Tab-separated table of C-alpha atoms and ligand atoms in Angstrom:
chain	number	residue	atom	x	y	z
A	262	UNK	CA	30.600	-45.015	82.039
A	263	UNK	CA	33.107	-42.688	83.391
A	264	UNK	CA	33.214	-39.135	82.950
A	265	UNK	CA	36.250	-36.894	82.845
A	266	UNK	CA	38.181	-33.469	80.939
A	267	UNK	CA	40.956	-34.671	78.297
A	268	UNK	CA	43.784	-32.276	79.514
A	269	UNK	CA	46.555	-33.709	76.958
A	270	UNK	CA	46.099	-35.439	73.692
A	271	UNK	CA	49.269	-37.251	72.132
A	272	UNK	CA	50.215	-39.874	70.061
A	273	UNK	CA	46.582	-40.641	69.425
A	274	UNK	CA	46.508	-41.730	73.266
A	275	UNK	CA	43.925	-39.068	75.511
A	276	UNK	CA	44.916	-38.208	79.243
A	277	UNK	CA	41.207	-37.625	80.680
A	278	UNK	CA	41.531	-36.307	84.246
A	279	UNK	CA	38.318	-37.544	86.543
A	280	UNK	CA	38.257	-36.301	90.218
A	281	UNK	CA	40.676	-38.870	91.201
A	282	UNK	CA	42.882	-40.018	88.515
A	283	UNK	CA	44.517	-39.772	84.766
A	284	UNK	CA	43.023	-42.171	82.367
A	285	UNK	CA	45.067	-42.557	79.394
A	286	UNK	CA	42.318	-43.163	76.593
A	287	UNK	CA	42.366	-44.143	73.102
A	288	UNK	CA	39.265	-43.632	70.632
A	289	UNK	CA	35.955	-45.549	69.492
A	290	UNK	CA	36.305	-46.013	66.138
A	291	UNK	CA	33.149	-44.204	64.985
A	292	UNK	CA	35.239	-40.864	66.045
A	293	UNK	CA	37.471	-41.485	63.302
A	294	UNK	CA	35.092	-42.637	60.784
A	295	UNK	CA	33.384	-39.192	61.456
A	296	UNK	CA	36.592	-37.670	60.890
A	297	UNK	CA	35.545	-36.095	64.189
A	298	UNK	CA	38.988	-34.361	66.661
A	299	UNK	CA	38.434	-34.161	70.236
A	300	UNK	CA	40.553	-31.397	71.845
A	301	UNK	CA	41.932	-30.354	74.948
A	302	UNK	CA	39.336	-29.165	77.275
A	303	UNK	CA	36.637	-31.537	75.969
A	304	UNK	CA	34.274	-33.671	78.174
A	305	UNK	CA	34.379	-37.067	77.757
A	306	UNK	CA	32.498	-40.575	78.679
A	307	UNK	CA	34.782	-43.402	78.863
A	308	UNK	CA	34.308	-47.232	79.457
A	309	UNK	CA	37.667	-48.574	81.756
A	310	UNK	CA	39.706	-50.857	80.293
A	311	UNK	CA	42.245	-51.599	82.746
A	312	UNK	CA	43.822	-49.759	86.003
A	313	UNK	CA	44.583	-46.865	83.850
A	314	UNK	CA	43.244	-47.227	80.496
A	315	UNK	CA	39.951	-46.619	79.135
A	316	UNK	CA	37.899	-45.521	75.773
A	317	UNK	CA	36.400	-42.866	74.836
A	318	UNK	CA	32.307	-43.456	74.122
A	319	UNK	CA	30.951	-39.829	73.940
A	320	UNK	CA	32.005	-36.025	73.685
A	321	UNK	CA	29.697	-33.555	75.881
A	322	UNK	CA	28.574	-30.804	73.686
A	323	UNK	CA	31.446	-27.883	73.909
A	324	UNK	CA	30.937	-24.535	75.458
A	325	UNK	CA	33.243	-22.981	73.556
A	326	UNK	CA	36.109	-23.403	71.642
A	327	UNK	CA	39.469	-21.289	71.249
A	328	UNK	CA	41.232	-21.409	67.899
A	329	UNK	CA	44.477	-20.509	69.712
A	330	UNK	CA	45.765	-22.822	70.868
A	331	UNK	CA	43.280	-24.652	69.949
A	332	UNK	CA	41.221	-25.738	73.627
A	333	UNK	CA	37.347	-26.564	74.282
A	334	UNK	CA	35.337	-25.270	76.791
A	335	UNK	CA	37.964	-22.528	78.078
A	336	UNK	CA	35.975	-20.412	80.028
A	337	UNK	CA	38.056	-17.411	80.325
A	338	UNK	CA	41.298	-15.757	79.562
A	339	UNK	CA	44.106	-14.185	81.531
A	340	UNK	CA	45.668	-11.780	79.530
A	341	UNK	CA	48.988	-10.968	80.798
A	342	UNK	CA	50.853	-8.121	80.586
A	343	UNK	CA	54.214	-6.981	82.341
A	344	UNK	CA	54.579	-3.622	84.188
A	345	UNK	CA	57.741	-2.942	82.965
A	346	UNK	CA	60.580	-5.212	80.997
A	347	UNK	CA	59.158	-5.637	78.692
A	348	UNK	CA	57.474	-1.899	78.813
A	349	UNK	CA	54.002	-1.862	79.474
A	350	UNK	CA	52.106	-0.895	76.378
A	351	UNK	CA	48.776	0.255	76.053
A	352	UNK	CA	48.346	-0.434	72.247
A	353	UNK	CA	49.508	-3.559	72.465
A	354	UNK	CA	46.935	-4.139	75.041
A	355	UNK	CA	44.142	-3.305	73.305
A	356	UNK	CA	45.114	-5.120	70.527
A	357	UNK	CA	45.310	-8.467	72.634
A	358	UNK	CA	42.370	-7.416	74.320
A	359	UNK	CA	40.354	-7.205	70.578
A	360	UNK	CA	41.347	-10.592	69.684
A	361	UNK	CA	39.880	-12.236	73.075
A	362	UNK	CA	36.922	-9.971	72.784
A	363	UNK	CA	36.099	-11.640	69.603
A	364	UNK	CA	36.559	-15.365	70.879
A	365	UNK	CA	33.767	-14.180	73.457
A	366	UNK	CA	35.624	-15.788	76.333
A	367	UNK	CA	35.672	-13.650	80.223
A	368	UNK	CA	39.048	-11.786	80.779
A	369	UNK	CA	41.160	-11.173	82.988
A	370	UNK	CA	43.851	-8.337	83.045
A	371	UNK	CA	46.772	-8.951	84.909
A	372	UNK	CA	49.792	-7.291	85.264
A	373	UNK	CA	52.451	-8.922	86.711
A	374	UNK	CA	56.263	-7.567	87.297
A	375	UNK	CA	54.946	-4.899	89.655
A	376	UNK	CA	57.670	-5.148	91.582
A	377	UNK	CA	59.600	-3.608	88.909
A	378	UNK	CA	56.290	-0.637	88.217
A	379	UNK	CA	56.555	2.404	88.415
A	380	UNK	CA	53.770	3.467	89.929
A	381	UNK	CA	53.014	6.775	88.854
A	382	UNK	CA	53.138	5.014	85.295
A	383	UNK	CA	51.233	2.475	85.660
A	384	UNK	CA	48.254	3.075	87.815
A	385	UNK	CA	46.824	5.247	85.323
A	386	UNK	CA	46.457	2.294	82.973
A	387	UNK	CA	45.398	0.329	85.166
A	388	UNK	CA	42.135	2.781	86.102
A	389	UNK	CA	41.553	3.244	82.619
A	390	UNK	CA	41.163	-0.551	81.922
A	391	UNK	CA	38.686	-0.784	85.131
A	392	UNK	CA	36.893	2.433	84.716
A	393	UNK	CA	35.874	0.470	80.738
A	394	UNK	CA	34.786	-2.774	82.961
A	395	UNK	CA	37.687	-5.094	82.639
A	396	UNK	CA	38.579	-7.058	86.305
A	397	UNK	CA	42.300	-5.937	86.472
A	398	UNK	CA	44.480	-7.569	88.797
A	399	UNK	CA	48.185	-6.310	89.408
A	400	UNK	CA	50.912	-8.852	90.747
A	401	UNK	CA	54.388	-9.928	90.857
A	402	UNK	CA	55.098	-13.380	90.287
A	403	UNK	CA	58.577	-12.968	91.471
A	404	UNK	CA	57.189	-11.317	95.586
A	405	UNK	CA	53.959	-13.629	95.125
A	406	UNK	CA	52.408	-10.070	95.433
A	407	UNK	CA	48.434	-10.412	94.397
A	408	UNK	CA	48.905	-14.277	93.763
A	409	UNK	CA	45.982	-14.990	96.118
A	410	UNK	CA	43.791	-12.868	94.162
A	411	UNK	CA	44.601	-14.427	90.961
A	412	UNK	CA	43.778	-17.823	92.406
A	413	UNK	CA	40.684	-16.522	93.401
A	414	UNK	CA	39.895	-15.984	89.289
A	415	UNK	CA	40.637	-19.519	88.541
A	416	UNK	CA	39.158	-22.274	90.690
A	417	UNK	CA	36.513	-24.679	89.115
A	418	UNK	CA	37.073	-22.873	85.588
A	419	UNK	CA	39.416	-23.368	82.383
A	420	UNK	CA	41.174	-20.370	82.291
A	421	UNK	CA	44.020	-19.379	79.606
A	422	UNK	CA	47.431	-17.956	79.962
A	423	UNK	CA	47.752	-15.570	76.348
A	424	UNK	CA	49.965	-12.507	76.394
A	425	UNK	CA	53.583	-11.307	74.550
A	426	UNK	CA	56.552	-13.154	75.318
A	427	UNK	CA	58.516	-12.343	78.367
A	428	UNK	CA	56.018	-11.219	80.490
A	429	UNK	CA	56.055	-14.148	83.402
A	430	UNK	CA	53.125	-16.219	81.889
A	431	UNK	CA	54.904	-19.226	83.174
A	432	UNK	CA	56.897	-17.617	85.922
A	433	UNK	CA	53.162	-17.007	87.064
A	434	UNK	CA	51.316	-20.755	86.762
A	435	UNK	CA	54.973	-21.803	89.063
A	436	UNK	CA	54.413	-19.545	91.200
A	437	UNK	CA	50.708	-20.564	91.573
A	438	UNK	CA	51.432	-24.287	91.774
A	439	UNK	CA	55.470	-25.141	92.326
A	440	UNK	CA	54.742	-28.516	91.155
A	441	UNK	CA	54.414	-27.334	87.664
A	442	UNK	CA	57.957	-26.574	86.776
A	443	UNK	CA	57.001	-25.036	83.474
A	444	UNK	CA	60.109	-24.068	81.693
A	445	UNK	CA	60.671	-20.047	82.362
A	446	UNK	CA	63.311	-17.229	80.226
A	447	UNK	CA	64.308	-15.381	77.815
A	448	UNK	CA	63.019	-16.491	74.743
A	449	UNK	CA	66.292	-16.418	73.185
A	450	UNK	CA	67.799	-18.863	75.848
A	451	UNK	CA	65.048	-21.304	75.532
A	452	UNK	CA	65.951	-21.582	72.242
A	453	UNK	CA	69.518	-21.759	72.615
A	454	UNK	CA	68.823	-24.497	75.352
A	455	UNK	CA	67.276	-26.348	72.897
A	456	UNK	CA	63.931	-26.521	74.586
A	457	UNK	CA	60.844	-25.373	73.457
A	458	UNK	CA	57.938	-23.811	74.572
A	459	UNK	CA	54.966	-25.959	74.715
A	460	UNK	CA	53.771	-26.649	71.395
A	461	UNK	CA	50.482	-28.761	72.456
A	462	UNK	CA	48.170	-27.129	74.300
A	463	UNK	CA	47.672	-28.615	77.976
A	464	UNK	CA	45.546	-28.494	80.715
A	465	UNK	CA	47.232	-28.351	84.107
A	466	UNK	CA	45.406	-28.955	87.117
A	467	UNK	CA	45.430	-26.481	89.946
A	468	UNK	CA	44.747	-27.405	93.535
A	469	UNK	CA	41.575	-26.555	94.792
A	470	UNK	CA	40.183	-27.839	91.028
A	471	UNK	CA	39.987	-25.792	87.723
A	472	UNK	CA	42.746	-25.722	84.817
A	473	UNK	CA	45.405	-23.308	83.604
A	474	UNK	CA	46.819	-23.444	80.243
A	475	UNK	CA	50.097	-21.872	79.575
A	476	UNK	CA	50.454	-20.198	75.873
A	477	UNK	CA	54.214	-19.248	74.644
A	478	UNK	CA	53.699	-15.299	73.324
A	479	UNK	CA	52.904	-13.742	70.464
A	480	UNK	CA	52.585	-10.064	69.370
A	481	UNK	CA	51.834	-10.206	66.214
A	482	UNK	CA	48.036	-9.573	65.797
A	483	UNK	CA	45.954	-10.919	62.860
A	484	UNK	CA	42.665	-8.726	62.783
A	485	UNK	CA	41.852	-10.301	59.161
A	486	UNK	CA	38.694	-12.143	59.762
A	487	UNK	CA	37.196	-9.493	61.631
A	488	UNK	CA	34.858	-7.345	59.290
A	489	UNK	CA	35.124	-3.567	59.699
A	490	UNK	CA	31.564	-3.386	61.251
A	491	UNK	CA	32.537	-5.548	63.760
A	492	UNK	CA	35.333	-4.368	65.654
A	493	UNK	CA	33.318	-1.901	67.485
A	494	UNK	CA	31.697	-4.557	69.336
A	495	UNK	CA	35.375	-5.768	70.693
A	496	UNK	CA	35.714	-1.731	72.232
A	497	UNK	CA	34.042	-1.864	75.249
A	498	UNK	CA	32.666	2.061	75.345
A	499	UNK	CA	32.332	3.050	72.093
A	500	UNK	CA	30.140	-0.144	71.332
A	501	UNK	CA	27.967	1.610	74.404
A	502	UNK	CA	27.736	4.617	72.584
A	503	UNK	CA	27.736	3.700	68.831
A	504	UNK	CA	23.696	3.422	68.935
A	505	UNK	CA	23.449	7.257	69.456
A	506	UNK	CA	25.514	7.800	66.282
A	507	UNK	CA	23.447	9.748	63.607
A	508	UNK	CA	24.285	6.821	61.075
A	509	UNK	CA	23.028	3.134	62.097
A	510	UNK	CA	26.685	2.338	59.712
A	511	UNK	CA	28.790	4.793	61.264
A	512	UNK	CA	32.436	2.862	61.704
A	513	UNK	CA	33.074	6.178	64.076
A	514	UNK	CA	35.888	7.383	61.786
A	515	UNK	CA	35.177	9.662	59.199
A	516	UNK	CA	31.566	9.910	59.607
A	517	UNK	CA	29.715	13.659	60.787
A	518	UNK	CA	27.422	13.180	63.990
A	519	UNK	CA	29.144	10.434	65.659
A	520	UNK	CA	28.326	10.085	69.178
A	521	UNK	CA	31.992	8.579	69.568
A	522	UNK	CA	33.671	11.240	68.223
A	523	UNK	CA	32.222	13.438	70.370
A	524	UNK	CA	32.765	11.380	73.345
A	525	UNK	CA	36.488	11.589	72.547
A	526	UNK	CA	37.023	15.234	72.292
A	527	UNK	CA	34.768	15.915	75.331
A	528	UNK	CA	37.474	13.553	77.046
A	529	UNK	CA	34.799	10.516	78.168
A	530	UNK	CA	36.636	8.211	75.939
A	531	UNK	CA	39.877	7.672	75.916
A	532	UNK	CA	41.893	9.233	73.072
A	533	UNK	CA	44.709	6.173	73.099
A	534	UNK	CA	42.011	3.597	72.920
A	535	UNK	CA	40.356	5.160	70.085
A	536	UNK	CA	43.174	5.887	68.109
A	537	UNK	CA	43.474	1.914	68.746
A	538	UNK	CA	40.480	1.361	67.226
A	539	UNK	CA	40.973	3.374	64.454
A	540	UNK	CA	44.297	1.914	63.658
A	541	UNK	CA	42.826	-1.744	63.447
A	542	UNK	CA	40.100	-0.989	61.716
A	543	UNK	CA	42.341	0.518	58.936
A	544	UNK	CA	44.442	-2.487	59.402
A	545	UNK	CA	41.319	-4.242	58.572
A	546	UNK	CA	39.837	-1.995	55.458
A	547	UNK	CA	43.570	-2.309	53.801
A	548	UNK	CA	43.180	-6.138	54.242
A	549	UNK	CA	39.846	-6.008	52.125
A	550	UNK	CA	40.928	-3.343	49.623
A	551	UNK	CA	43.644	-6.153	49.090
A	552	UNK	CA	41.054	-8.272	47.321
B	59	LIG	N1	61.043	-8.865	88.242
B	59	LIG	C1	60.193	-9.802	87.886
B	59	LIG	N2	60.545	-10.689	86.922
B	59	LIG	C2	59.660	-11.637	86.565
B	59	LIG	C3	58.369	-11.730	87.172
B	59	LIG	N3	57.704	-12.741	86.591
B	59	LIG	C4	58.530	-13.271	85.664
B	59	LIG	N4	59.718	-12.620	85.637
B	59	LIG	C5	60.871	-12.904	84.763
B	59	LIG	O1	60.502	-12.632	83.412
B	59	LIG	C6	61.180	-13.521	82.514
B	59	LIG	C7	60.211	-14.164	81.562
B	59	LIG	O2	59.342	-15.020	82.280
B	59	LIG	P1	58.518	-16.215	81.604
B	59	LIG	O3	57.652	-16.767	82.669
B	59	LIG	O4	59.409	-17.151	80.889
B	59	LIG	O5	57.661	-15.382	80.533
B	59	LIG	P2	56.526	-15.976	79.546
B	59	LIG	O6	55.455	-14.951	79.495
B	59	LIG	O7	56.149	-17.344	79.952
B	59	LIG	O8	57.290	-15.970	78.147
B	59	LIG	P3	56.987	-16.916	76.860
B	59	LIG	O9	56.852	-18.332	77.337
B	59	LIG	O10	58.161	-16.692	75.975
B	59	LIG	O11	55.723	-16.385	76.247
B	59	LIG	C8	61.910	-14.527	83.404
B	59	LIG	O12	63.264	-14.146	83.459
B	59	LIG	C9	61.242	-14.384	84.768
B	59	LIG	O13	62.098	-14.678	85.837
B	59	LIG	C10	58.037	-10.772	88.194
B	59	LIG	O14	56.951	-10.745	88.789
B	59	LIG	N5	58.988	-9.842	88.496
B	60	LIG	MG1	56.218	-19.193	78.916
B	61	LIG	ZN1	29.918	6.810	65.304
């Protein structure tokens, strides 16, 4: 028995990558009896069949799985933001940076377009990610500025390309690996050009080993399944300080005593990321009220 990562699934055929070679792969039929989907991203045993087709026996138990897109076993993800066009902004970052907090996946900052920063602007956002304990790593896809270290974030691991539109997501995995040719623009054009951004989630090999999937962008934010007690656990800092709060329930809005509260008027927290938090979570108590 072979072993082996599918990285594309289509047509009911598997690509599983092994150190050497694609195996295209079809299914055992107890799979489907089970009504069982392997994804992207999962571990496989296969039997060969031929030069370059084989069948899949047995799925390694998953370390994780990411609902979107929907990959297993991603081990971390790159969350990509642009310096400037579009503008760099810090709500929107924390809102990304909620929804990968909750899939319990590593992550990555990056900003890329620094070549178009301005630096006085941006630096300060950039501290404030690191001084909460996020790796941030600024680059320009377009100078291959910071590439190097970027690389350095992604061998022997699955690592996922999620950010809004525009920013150089793809511009960035080309720049990484030229052989790639992932299909770069305006949004708009794309369209008009009739092609469109990857709908099927892929794995793409990277020399060196590891796997990069590229995402097309999204901004809008769905906090729904999230309850209200949680999202203080996806805030960095103020889940560090809610245990000092007088109330074991405090949601460190309108509740007296709160040791986050406090930490944001004596200037230790930041007053943007908390007013972050306080917008989702009243995204999230309007969502329940609607019940
Ligand atoms: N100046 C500058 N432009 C860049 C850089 N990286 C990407 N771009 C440009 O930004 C535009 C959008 O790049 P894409 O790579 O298509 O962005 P994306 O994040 O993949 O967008 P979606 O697939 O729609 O989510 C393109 O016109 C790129 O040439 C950079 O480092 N500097
Ligand atoms: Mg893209
Ligand atoms: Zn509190």
């Amino acid at each position: 028995m072979l072993r082996g990562v599918i990285t594309k699934a289509y047509n009911s055929f598997y690509y599983v990558q092994t150190d050497n070679k694609v195996t295209m792969c079809t299914l055992r039929g107890r799979f489907k009896k089970e009504r069982f989907t392997l994804f992207v991203g999962d571990e496989v045993e296969y039997e060969s069949t031929g030069q370059q087709n084989g069948i899949i026996e047995h799925i390694v138990p998953r370390r994780s799985m990411l609902k979107r897109p929907m990959v297993a076993n991603v081990d971390q993800v790159i969350l990509t933001f642009a310096a400037s066009n579009p503008d760099i902004n810090p709500v929107l970052i924390d809102r990304f940076l909620v929804i990968a907090e909750s899939s319990s996946l590593d992550i990555v900052l990056c900003i890329n377009k620094i070549d178009l920063a301005n630096i006085d602007e941006i630096t300060p956002i950039i501290e404030l990610y690191r001084q909460i304990g996020y790796r941030v790593i600024s680059i320009s896809a377009k100078s291959s500025t910071g590439i190097d270290k970027l690389k350095n974030e992604l061998y022997g691991r699955i690592s996922v390309f999620a950010g809004p539109s525009g920013v150089g997501k793809s511009t960035i995995l080309n720049t990484l690996e030229p052989g790639l040719e992932l299909n770069t623009g305006k949004v708009s054009e794309k369209i008009g050009r009739g092609k469109h951004t990857t709908r099927f989630a892929e794995l793409l090999p990277i020399s060196g080993g590891g796997f990069v999937v590229d995402t097309p962008g999204f901004s809008f934010t769905d906090f729904t399944d999230i309850p209200p007690t949680e999202l203080m656990y996806y805030f960095r800092e103020i889940e560090e300080l809610a245990p000092q709060c007088k109330f074991s329930s405090c949601l460190h809005n309108k509740e007296p005593q709160c040791a986050v509260k406090q930490a944001v008027s004596d200037g230790s927290i930041n007053e943007q990321r908390y007013t972050s938090y306080q917008e989702i979570l009243q995204e999230i108590q309007q969502y329940k009220k609607g019940f």
